[in-house]
Amino acid sequence: FTVPAPGEPGSETWQGDDWQTGGGSTWLTGSYDPELDLLYWTTGNPAPDWNGDLRPGDNLFTCAVLALDPDTGEMQWHFQYTPHDTHDWDANQIPVLIDGEFRGEQRKLLALANRNAFYYLLDRETGEYLLGEEYSYQTWAEGIDDNGRPIVIPNTDPTREGNLVWPSLQGATNWFSPSYNPNTEQFFVPNRRMGAIYFKADVEYEPGMPFLGGGEQPLDGDDASGAILSLDAMTGEQQWEFELQTPLWS
């Protein structure tokens, strides 16, 4: 259900038979709203990971959150965080469901600190994009536009010679669960701070073999660190941080 076949909604974001090896795997449990009876499930990156030339287009529904009817599996809406991802920044992070006031209006919200270094708020009833703010150092996007699409900085894709970009393959955060305090409207997220040199390579799909199309060399040592961040859940602004000496893994 994460990569559409020809003729299905979203199939226009793939070319030819690219969809058959398109990736989009899921490997974390989602979140459930019993009142709306909706299941929110996040999806993985497209394949091959680092050579986007082999799969032109936005590559739906990879790097996205899907709102699903749990009885039928039918998709109610979707939001793609990183269209045509070329850095392995999947969206397999935990969606946090928040009921609160956003810009003067009571909303049912979905908050997610994405691996791509941006924090997002969506309306979880409709999938409407509400907010996207940088929460960790990154060098690949100027920001997020009014439709929720990243404004990609040119020449930040992997290259054959290697291209230095923040964050690294492991992202500004990863599978670790965030936390939310409804009394203070604070969103707490484990933060990884490191860049990587991303490489692109030719690759042909072979069943049972990695289908990567390149690789990455992470920066480490003094060039890498971590932190626990407190964000204002309604604005994405950082309130405080507790710095760690190394990038965390939990």
PDB file of C-alpha atoms in Angstrom:
ATOM      1  CA  PHE A   1       0.000   0.000   0.000  1.00  0.00           C
ATOM      2  CA  THR A   2       2.995   2.353   0.060  1.00  0.00           C
ATOM      3  CA  VAL A   3       3.859   2.300  -3.664  1.00  0.00           C
ATOM      4  CA  PRO A   4       0.951   2.508  -6.147  1.00  0.00           C
ATOM      5  CA  ALA A   5       0.649   0.240  -9.170  1.00  0.00           C
ATOM      6  CA  PRO A   6      -0.099   1.747 -12.599  1.00  0.00           C
ATOM      7  CA  GLY A   7      -3.541   3.353 -12.673  1.00  0.00           C
ATOM      8  CA  GLU A   8      -3.747   3.784  -8.902  1.00  0.00           C
ATOM      9  CA  PRO A   9      -3.647   7.232  -7.255  1.00  0.00           C
ATOM     10  CA  GLY A  10      -0.046   8.392  -7.004  1.00  0.00           C
ATOM     11  CA  SER A  11       1.210   6.173  -9.829  1.00  0.00           C
ATOM     12  CA  GLU A  12       1.865   9.290 -11.916  1.00  0.00           C
ATOM     13  CA  THR A  13       4.805  10.031  -9.582  1.00  0.00           C
ATOM     14  CA  TRP A  14       6.688   7.006 -10.957  1.00  0.00           C
ATOM     15  CA  GLN A  15       7.919   6.237 -14.452  1.00  0.00           C
ATOM     16  CA  GLY A  16       7.800   2.926 -16.264  1.00  0.00           C
ATOM     17  CA  ASP A  17       8.434  -0.043 -14.001  1.00  0.00           C
ATOM     18  CA  ASP A  18      10.283   1.964 -11.321  1.00  0.00           C
ATOM     19  CA  TRP A  19       7.396   1.366  -8.911  1.00  0.00           C
ATOM     20  CA  GLN A  20       8.083  -2.370  -8.826  1.00  0.00           C
ATOM     21  CA  THR A  21      11.335  -1.783  -6.925  1.00  0.00           C
ATOM     22  CA  GLY A  22      10.274   1.509  -5.362  1.00  0.00           C
ATOM     23  CA  GLY A  23      10.882   0.782  -1.673  1.00  0.00           C
ATOM     24  CA  GLY A  24       8.650   2.572   0.820  1.00  0.00           C
ATOM     25  CA  SER A  25       8.869  -0.116   3.489  1.00  0.00           C
ATOM     26  CA  THR A  26       7.417   0.450   6.949  1.00  0.00           C
ATOM     27  CA  TRP A  27       9.180  -0.691  10.092  1.00  0.00           C
ATOM     28  CA  LEU A  28       7.574   1.165  12.996  1.00  0.00           C
ATOM     29  CA  THR A  29       4.100   0.939  14.461  1.00  0.00           C
ATOM     30  CA  GLY A  30       1.780   3.861  13.833  1.00  0.00           C
ATOM     31  CA  SER A  31      -0.615   5.862  16.002  1.00  0.00           C
ATOM     32  CA  TYR A  32      -4.391   5.436  16.316  1.00  0.00           C
ATOM     33  CA  ASP A  33      -7.183   7.945  16.969  1.00  0.00           C
ATOM     34  CA  PRO A  34     -10.220   6.029  18.320  1.00  0.00           C
ATOM     35  CA  GLU A  35     -12.529   9.035  17.970  1.00  0.00           C
ATOM     36  CA  LEU A  36     -11.768   9.528  14.277  1.00  0.00           C
ATOM     37  CA  ASP A  37     -11.139   5.801  13.814  1.00  0.00           C
ATOM     38  CA  LEU A  38      -8.026   6.560  11.797  1.00  0.00           C
ATOM     39  CA  LEU A  39      -4.667   4.824  11.836  1.00  0.00           C
ATOM     40  CA  TYR A  40      -1.605   6.945  11.050  1.00  0.00           C
ATOM     41  CA  TRP A  41       1.281   5.015   9.533  1.00  0.00           C
ATOM     42  CA  THR A  42       4.626   6.355   8.332  1.00  0.00           C
ATOM     43  CA  THR A  43       6.587   5.028   5.363  1.00  0.00           C
ATOM     44  CA  GLY A  44      10.169   4.449   4.314  1.00  0.00           C
ATOM     45  CA  ASN A  45      12.393   5.924   1.634  1.00  0.00           C
ATOM     46  CA  PRO A  46      12.268   5.135  -2.095  1.00  0.00           C
ATOM     47  CA  ALA A  47      14.723   2.773  -3.761  1.00  0.00           C
ATOM     48  CA  PRO A  48      17.415   2.899  -4.848  1.00  0.00           C
ATOM     49  CA  ASP A  49      18.297   5.065  -1.876  1.00  0.00           C
ATOM     50  CA  TRP A  50      20.901   7.462  -3.251  1.00  0.00           C
ATOM     51  CA  ASN A  51      20.506   7.442  -7.026  1.00  0.00           C
ATOM     52  CA  GLY A  52      17.332   9.378  -7.758  1.00  0.00           C
ATOM     53  CA  ASP A  53      18.118   9.423 -11.487  1.00  0.00           C
ATOM     54  CA  LEU A  54      16.788   5.864 -11.643  1.00  0.00           C
ATOM     55  CA  ARG A  55      13.334   6.843 -10.298  1.00  0.00           C
ATOM     56  CA  PRO A  56      12.272  10.340 -11.486  1.00  0.00           C
ATOM     57  CA  GLY A  57       9.264  11.927  -9.789  1.00  0.00           C
ATOM     58  CA  ASP A  58       8.000  12.445  -6.251  1.00  0.00           C
ATOM     59  CA  ASN A  59       7.843   8.672  -5.640  1.00  0.00           C
ATOM     60  CA  LEU A  60       4.594   8.498  -3.672  1.00  0.00           C
ATOM     61  CA  PHE A  61       3.845   7.276  -1.066  1.00  0.00           C
ATOM     62  CA  THR A  62       7.391   7.050   0.263  1.00  0.00           C
ATOM     63  CA  CYS A  63       8.685   9.270   3.097  1.00  0.00           C
ATOM     64  CA  ALA A  64       5.088  10.024   4.045  1.00  0.00           C
ATOM     65  CA  VAL A  65       2.410   9.612   6.677  1.00  0.00           C
ATOM     66  CA  LEU A  66      -0.766   7.812   5.610  1.00  0.00           C
ATOM     67  CA  ALA A  67      -4.150   8.080   7.311  1.00  0.00           C
ATOM     68  CA  LEU A  68      -5.817   4.684   6.943  1.00  0.00           C
ATOM     69  CA  ASP A  69      -9.236   3.238   7.695  1.00  0.00           C
ATOM     70  CA  PRO A  70      -8.239   0.399  10.054  1.00  0.00           C
ATOM     71  CA  ASP A  71     -11.178  -1.772   8.954  1.00  0.00           C
ATOM     72  CA  THR A  72     -10.566  -1.602   5.220  1.00  0.00           C
ATOM     73  CA  GLY A  73      -7.004  -0.317   4.826  1.00  0.00           C
ATOM     74  CA  GLU A  74      -8.327   2.415   2.540  1.00  0.00           C
ATOM     75  CA  MET A  75      -6.221   5.569   2.519  1.00  0.00           C
ATOM     76  CA  GLN A  76      -8.115   8.661   3.678  1.00  0.00           C
ATOM     77  CA  TRP A  77      -5.296  11.130   3.093  1.00  0.00           C
ATOM     78  CA  HIS A  78      -1.528  11.304   2.844  1.00  0.00           C
ATOM     79  CA  PHE A  79       1.243  13.819   3.382  1.00  0.00           C
ATOM     80  CA  GLN A  80       4.719  13.381   1.907  1.00  0.00           C
ATOM     81  CA  TYR A  81       7.502  14.956   3.961  1.00  0.00           C
ATOM     82  CA  THR A  82      10.406  14.458   1.544  1.00  0.00           C
ATOM     83  CA  PRO A  83       9.369  14.085  -2.109  1.00  0.00           C
ATOM     84  CA  HIS A  84      11.925  12.245  -4.253  1.00  0.00           C
ATOM     85  CA  ASP A  85      14.169  11.578  -1.266  1.00  0.00           C
ATOM     86  CA  THR A  86      17.815  10.925  -2.195  1.00  0.00           C
ATOM     87  CA  HIS A  87      19.371  10.787   1.296  1.00  0.00           C
ATOM     88  CA  ASP A  88      17.531   7.849   2.910  1.00  0.00           C
ATOM     89  CA  TRP A  89      15.523  10.170   5.172  1.00  0.00           C
ATOM     90  CA  ASP A  90      12.534   7.909   5.580  1.00  0.00           C
ATOM     91  CA  ALA A  91       9.536   9.071   7.605  1.00  0.00           C
ATOM     92  CA  ASN A  92       9.540   6.127  10.009  1.00  0.00           C
ATOM     93  CA  GLN A  93       9.245   8.328  13.073  1.00  0.00           C
ATOM     94  CA  ILE A  94       6.444   8.231  15.644  1.00  0.00           C
ATOM     95  CA  PRO A  95       3.401  10.452  14.871  1.00  0.00           C
ATOM     96  CA  VAL A  96       2.232  12.220  18.040  1.00  0.00           C
ATOM     97  CA  LEU A  97      -1.498  12.999  18.242  1.00  0.00           C
ATOM     98  CA  ILE A  98      -2.293  16.318  19.930  1.00  0.00           C
ATOM     99  CA  ASP A  99      -5.604  18.034  20.660  1.00  0.00           C
ATOM    100  CA  GLY A 100      -4.959  21.725  21.126  1.00  0.00           C
ATOM    101  CA  GLU A 101      -5.379  25.294  20.010  1.00  0.00           C
ATOM    102  CA  PHE A 102      -3.433  26.202  16.902  1.00  0.00           C
ATOM    103  CA  ARG A 103      -3.481  29.874  15.893  1.00  0.00           C
ATOM    104  CA  GLY A 104      -6.715  30.487  17.780  1.00  0.00           C
ATOM    105  CA  GLU A 105      -8.586  27.412  16.565  1.00  0.00           C
ATOM    106  CA  GLN A 106      -9.110  24.064  18.302  1.00  0.00           C
ATOM    107  CA  ARG A 107      -7.593  21.359  16.146  1.00  0.00           C
ATOM    108  CA  LYS A 108      -6.877  17.674  16.106  1.00  0.00           C
ATOM    109  CA  LEU A 109      -3.187  17.700  15.242  1.00  0.00           C
ATOM    110  CA  LEU A 110      -0.501  15.271  14.185  1.00  0.00           C
ATOM    111  CA  ALA A 111       3.036  16.313  15.148  1.00  0.00           C
ATOM    112  CA  LEU A 112       6.174  14.698  13.764  1.00  0.00           C
ATOM    113  CA  ALA A 113       9.853  15.589  14.062  1.00  0.00           C
ATOM    114  CA  ASN A 114      11.145  14.226  10.778  1.00  0.00           C
ATOM    115  CA  ARG A 115      14.461  12.656   9.995  1.00  0.00           C
ATOM    116  CA  ASN A 116      14.990  15.433   7.415  1.00  0.00           C
ATOM    117  CA  ALA A 117      15.486  18.003  10.260  1.00  0.00           C
ATOM    118  CA  PHE A 118      12.052  19.672  10.012  1.00  0.00           C
ATOM    119  CA  TYR A 119       9.209  19.581  12.545  1.00  0.00           C
ATOM    120  CA  TYR A 120       5.694  19.328  11.104  1.00  0.00           C
ATOM    121  CA  LEU A 121       2.137  19.894  12.272  1.00  0.00           C
ATOM    122  CA  LEU A 122      -0.784  18.510  10.262  1.00  0.00           C
ATOM    123  CA  ASP A 123      -4.529  18.522  10.799  1.00  0.00           C
ATOM    124  CA  ARG A 124      -5.055  14.820  11.430  1.00  0.00           C
ATOM    125  CA  GLU A 125      -8.696  14.882  10.317  1.00  0.00           C
ATOM    126  CA  THR A 126      -7.959  16.201   6.834  1.00  0.00           C
ATOM    127  CA  GLY A 127      -4.189  15.941   6.327  1.00  0.00           C
ATOM    128  CA  GLU A 128      -3.931  19.709   5.876  1.00  0.00           C
ATOM    129  CA  TYR A 129      -0.389  21.006   6.234  1.00  0.00           C
ATOM    130  CA  LEU A 130      -0.171  23.601   9.010  1.00  0.00           C
ATOM    131  CA  LEU A 131       3.469  24.102   9.975  1.00  0.00           C
ATOM    132  CA  GLY A 132       6.998  23.094   9.020  1.00  0.00           C
ATOM    133  CA  GLU A 133       9.978  24.432  10.978  1.00  0.00           C
ATOM    134  CA  GLU A 134      13.661  23.532  11.020  1.00  0.00           C
ATOM    135  CA  TYR A 135      14.563  22.059  14.416  1.00  0.00           C
ATOM    136  CA  SER A 136      18.104  20.860  13.673  1.00  0.00           C
ATOM    137  CA  TYR A 137      20.970  22.071  11.515  1.00  0.00           C
ATOM    138  CA  GLN A 138      20.513  21.095   7.872  1.00  0.00           C
ATOM    139  CA  THR A 139      21.920  22.203   4.521  1.00  0.00           C
ATOM    140  CA  TRP A 140      19.540  20.716   1.945  1.00  0.00           C
ATOM    141  CA  ALA A 141      16.443  22.984   2.036  1.00  0.00           C
ATOM    142  CA  GLU A 142      15.775  26.716   2.330  1.00  0.00           C
ATOM    143  CA  GLY A 143      12.588  25.915   4.217  1.00  0.00           C
ATOM    144  CA  ILE A 144       9.091  24.530   3.661  1.00  0.00           C
ATOM    145  CA  ASP A 145       6.636  26.267   1.329  1.00  0.00           C
ATOM    146  CA  ASP A 146       2.974  27.032   2.039  1.00  0.00           C
ATOM    147  CA  ASN A 147       1.924  23.626   0.705  1.00  0.00           C
ATOM    148  CA  GLY A 148       4.333  21.714   2.926  1.00  0.00           C
ATOM    149  CA  ARG A 149       6.837  21.004   0.175  1.00  0.00           C
ATOM    150  CA  PRO A 150      10.544  21.487   0.923  1.00  0.00           C
ATOM    151  CA  ILE A 151      12.324  24.251  -0.993  1.00  0.00           C
ATOM    152  CA  VAL A 152      15.318  22.177  -2.026  1.00  0.00           C
ATOM    153  CA  ILE A 153      18.704  23.863  -2.341  1.00  0.00           C
ATOM    154  CA  PRO A 154      20.291  23.053  -5.733  1.00  0.00           C
ATOM    155  CA  ASN A 155      23.213  20.640  -5.888  1.00  0.00           C
ATOM    156  CA  THR A 156      22.512  18.859  -2.608  1.00  0.00           C
ATOM    157  CA  ASP A 157      21.855  15.413  -4.090  1.00  0.00           C
ATOM    158  CA  PRO A 158      24.493  12.672  -3.819  1.00  0.00           C
ATOM    159  CA  THR A 159      27.213  12.816  -6.476  1.00  0.00           C
ATOM    160  CA  ARG A 160      29.773  10.376  -7.804  1.00  0.00           C
ATOM    161  CA  GLU A 161      32.542  12.431  -6.198  1.00  0.00           C
ATOM    162  CA  GLY A 162      30.683  12.837  -2.895  1.00  0.00           C
ATOM    163  CA  ASN A 163      28.566  15.705  -1.564  1.00  0.00           C
ATOM    164  CA  LEU A 164      28.604  16.924   2.051  1.00  0.00           C
ATOM    165  CA  VAL A 165      25.074  17.471   3.398  1.00  0.00           C
ATOM    166  CA  TRP A 166      23.449  17.742   6.847  1.00  0.00           C
ATOM    167  CA  PRO A 167      21.864  15.730   8.341  1.00  0.00           C
ATOM    168  CA  SER A 168      23.513  12.358   7.850  1.00  0.00           C
ATOM    169  CA  LEU A 169      21.842   9.166   6.689  1.00  0.00           C
ATOM    170  CA  GLN A 170      20.665   8.555  10.272  1.00  0.00           C
ATOM    171  CA  GLY A 171      18.836  11.883  10.200  1.00  0.00           C
ATOM    172  CA  ALA A 172      18.258  14.633  12.737  1.00  0.00           C
ATOM    173  CA  THR A 173      16.247  12.049  14.659  1.00  0.00           C
ATOM    174  CA  ASN A 174      15.290   8.477  13.900  1.00  0.00           C
ATOM    175  CA  TRP A 175      13.075   5.735  15.348  1.00  0.00           C
ATOM    176  CA  PHE A 176      13.359   6.937  18.951  1.00  0.00           C
ATOM    177  CA  SER A 177      10.023   7.918  20.459  1.00  0.00           C
ATOM    178  CA  PRO A 178       9.434  11.615  21.150  1.00  0.00           C
ATOM    179  CA  SER A 179       7.323  12.804  24.084  1.00  0.00           C
ATOM    180  CA  TYR A 180       4.651  15.461  24.513  1.00  0.00           C
ATOM    181  CA  ASN A 181       3.506  17.335  27.631  1.00  0.00           C
ATOM    182  CA  PRO A 182      -0.076  18.581  27.101  1.00  0.00           C
ATOM    183  CA  ASN A 183       0.121  20.826  30.176  1.00  0.00           C
ATOM    184  CA  THR A 184       3.031  22.868  28.818  1.00  0.00           C
ATOM    185  CA  GLU A 185       2.622  22.064  25.095  1.00  0.00           C
ATOM    186  CA  GLN A 186       6.253  20.956  24.949  1.00  0.00           C
ATOM    187  CA  PHE A 187       7.415  18.435  22.367  1.00  0.00           C
ATOM    188  CA  PHE A 188      10.598  16.575  23.345  1.00  0.00           C
ATOM    189  CA  VAL A 189      12.724  15.013  20.610  1.00  0.00           C
ATOM    190  CA  PRO A 190      16.067  13.148  20.665  1.00  0.00           C
ATOM    191  CA  ASN A 191      18.361  14.942  18.223  1.00  0.00           C
ATOM    192  CA  ARG A 192      21.337  13.682  16.207  1.00  0.00           C
ATOM    193  CA  ARG A 193      23.734  16.342  14.900  1.00  0.00           C
ATOM    194  CA  MET A 194      26.013  15.090  12.174  1.00  0.00           C
ATOM    195  CA  GLY A 195      26.488  15.453   8.451  1.00  0.00           C
ATOM    196  CA  ALA A 196      27.625  12.983   5.828  1.00  0.00           C
ATOM    197  CA  ILE A 197      29.272  12.800   2.438  1.00  0.00           C
ATOM    198  CA  TYR A 198      26.723  11.229   0.100  1.00  0.00           C
ATOM    199  CA  PHE A 199      27.751   9.244  -2.968  1.00  0.00           C
ATOM    200  CA  LYS A 200      25.766   8.195  -6.035  1.00  0.00           C
ATOM    201  CA  ALA A 201      26.514   5.049  -8.050  1.00  0.00           C
ATOM    202  CA  ASP A 202      24.965   2.939 -10.787  1.00  0.00           C
ATOM    203  CA  VAL A 203      23.022  -0.099  -9.645  1.00  0.00           C
ATOM    204  CA  GLU A 204      20.781  -2.783 -11.107  1.00  0.00           C
ATOM    205  CA  TYR A 205      18.096  -4.491  -9.074  1.00  0.00           C
ATOM    206  CA  GLU A 206      18.850  -8.068  -8.028  1.00  0.00           C
ATOM    207  CA  PRO A 207      16.308  -9.907  -5.856  1.00  0.00           C
ATOM    208  CA  GLY A 208      17.651 -10.512  -2.373  1.00  0.00           C
ATOM    209  CA  MET A 209      20.485  -7.993  -2.717  1.00  0.00           C
ATOM    210  CA  PRO A 210      20.760  -4.411  -1.375  1.00  0.00           C
ATOM    211  CA  PHE A 211      19.416  -1.881  -3.885  1.00  0.00           C
ATOM    212  CA  LEU A 212      21.175   1.300  -2.787  1.00  0.00           C
ATOM    213  CA  GLY A 213      22.695   3.174  -5.719  1.00  0.00           C
ATOM    214  CA  GLY A 214      25.498   4.712  -3.679  1.00  0.00           C
ATOM    215  CA  GLY A 215      26.451   5.212  -0.054  1.00  0.00           C
ATOM    216  CA  GLU A 216      27.455   7.727   2.576  1.00  0.00           C
ATOM    217  CA  GLN A 217      30.418   8.507   4.796  1.00  0.00           C
ATOM    218  CA  PRO A 218      29.235  10.083   8.058  1.00  0.00           C
ATOM    219  CA  LEU A 219      31.182  12.748   9.871  1.00  0.00           C
ATOM    220  CA  ASP A 220      32.129  11.683  13.368  1.00  0.00           C
ATOM    221  CA  GLY A 221      34.375  12.669  16.255  1.00  0.00           C
ATOM    222  CA  ASP A 222      34.237  16.392  17.014  1.00  0.00           C
ATOM    223  CA  ASP A 223      31.934  16.913  14.017  1.00  0.00           C
ATOM    224  CA  ALA A 224      29.092  14.926  15.595  1.00  0.00           C
ATOM    225  CA  SER A 225      27.004  15.400  18.734  1.00  0.00           C
ATOM    226  CA  GLY A 226      23.512  14.946  20.090  1.00  0.00           C
ATOM    227  CA  ALA A 227      20.909  16.600  22.284  1.00  0.00           C
ATOM    228  CA  ILE A 228      17.469  16.352  23.812  1.00  0.00           C
ATOM    229  CA  LEU A 229      15.387  19.237  22.476  1.00  0.00           C
ATOM    230  CA  SER A 230      12.281  20.871  23.878  1.00  0.00           C
ATOM    231  CA  LEU A 231      10.149  22.426  21.144  1.00  0.00           C
ATOM    232  CA  ASP A 232       7.016  24.517  21.401  1.00  0.00           C
ATOM    233  CA  ALA A 233       4.580  22.029  19.897  1.00  0.00           C
ATOM    234  CA  MET A 234       2.465  24.757  18.275  1.00  0.00           C
ATOM    235  CA  THR A 235       5.297  26.742  16.677  1.00  0.00           C
ATOM    236  CA  GLY A 236       8.239  24.341  16.397  1.00  0.00           C
ATOM    237  CA  GLU A 237      10.492  26.877  18.126  1.00  0.00           C
ATOM    238  CA  GLN A 238      13.205  25.466  20.377  1.00  0.00           C
ATOM    239  CA  GLN A 239      12.752  26.272  24.064  1.00  0.00           C
ATOM    240  CA  TRP A 240      15.811  24.549  25.474  1.00  0.00           C
ATOM    241  CA  GLU A 241      18.285  21.763  24.808  1.00  0.00           C
ATOM    242  CA  PHE A 242      20.295  19.295  26.859  1.00  0.00           C
ATOM    243  CA  GLU A 243      23.477  18.702  24.898  1.00  0.00           C
ATOM    244  CA  LEU A 244      25.091  15.268  24.658  1.00  0.00           C
ATOM    245  CA  GLN A 245      28.643  14.456  23.635  1.00  0.00           C
ATOM    246  CA  THR A 246      27.691  11.915  20.983  1.00  0.00           C
ATOM    247  CA  PRO A 247      24.735  11.343  18.637  1.00  0.00           C
ATOM    248  CA  LEU A 248      22.205   9.237  20.505  1.00  0.00           C
ATOM    249  CA  TRP A 249      20.568   5.996  19.431  1.00  0.00           C
ATOM    250  CA  SER A 250      17.589   5.790  21.777  1.00  0.00           C
TER     251      SER A 250
END
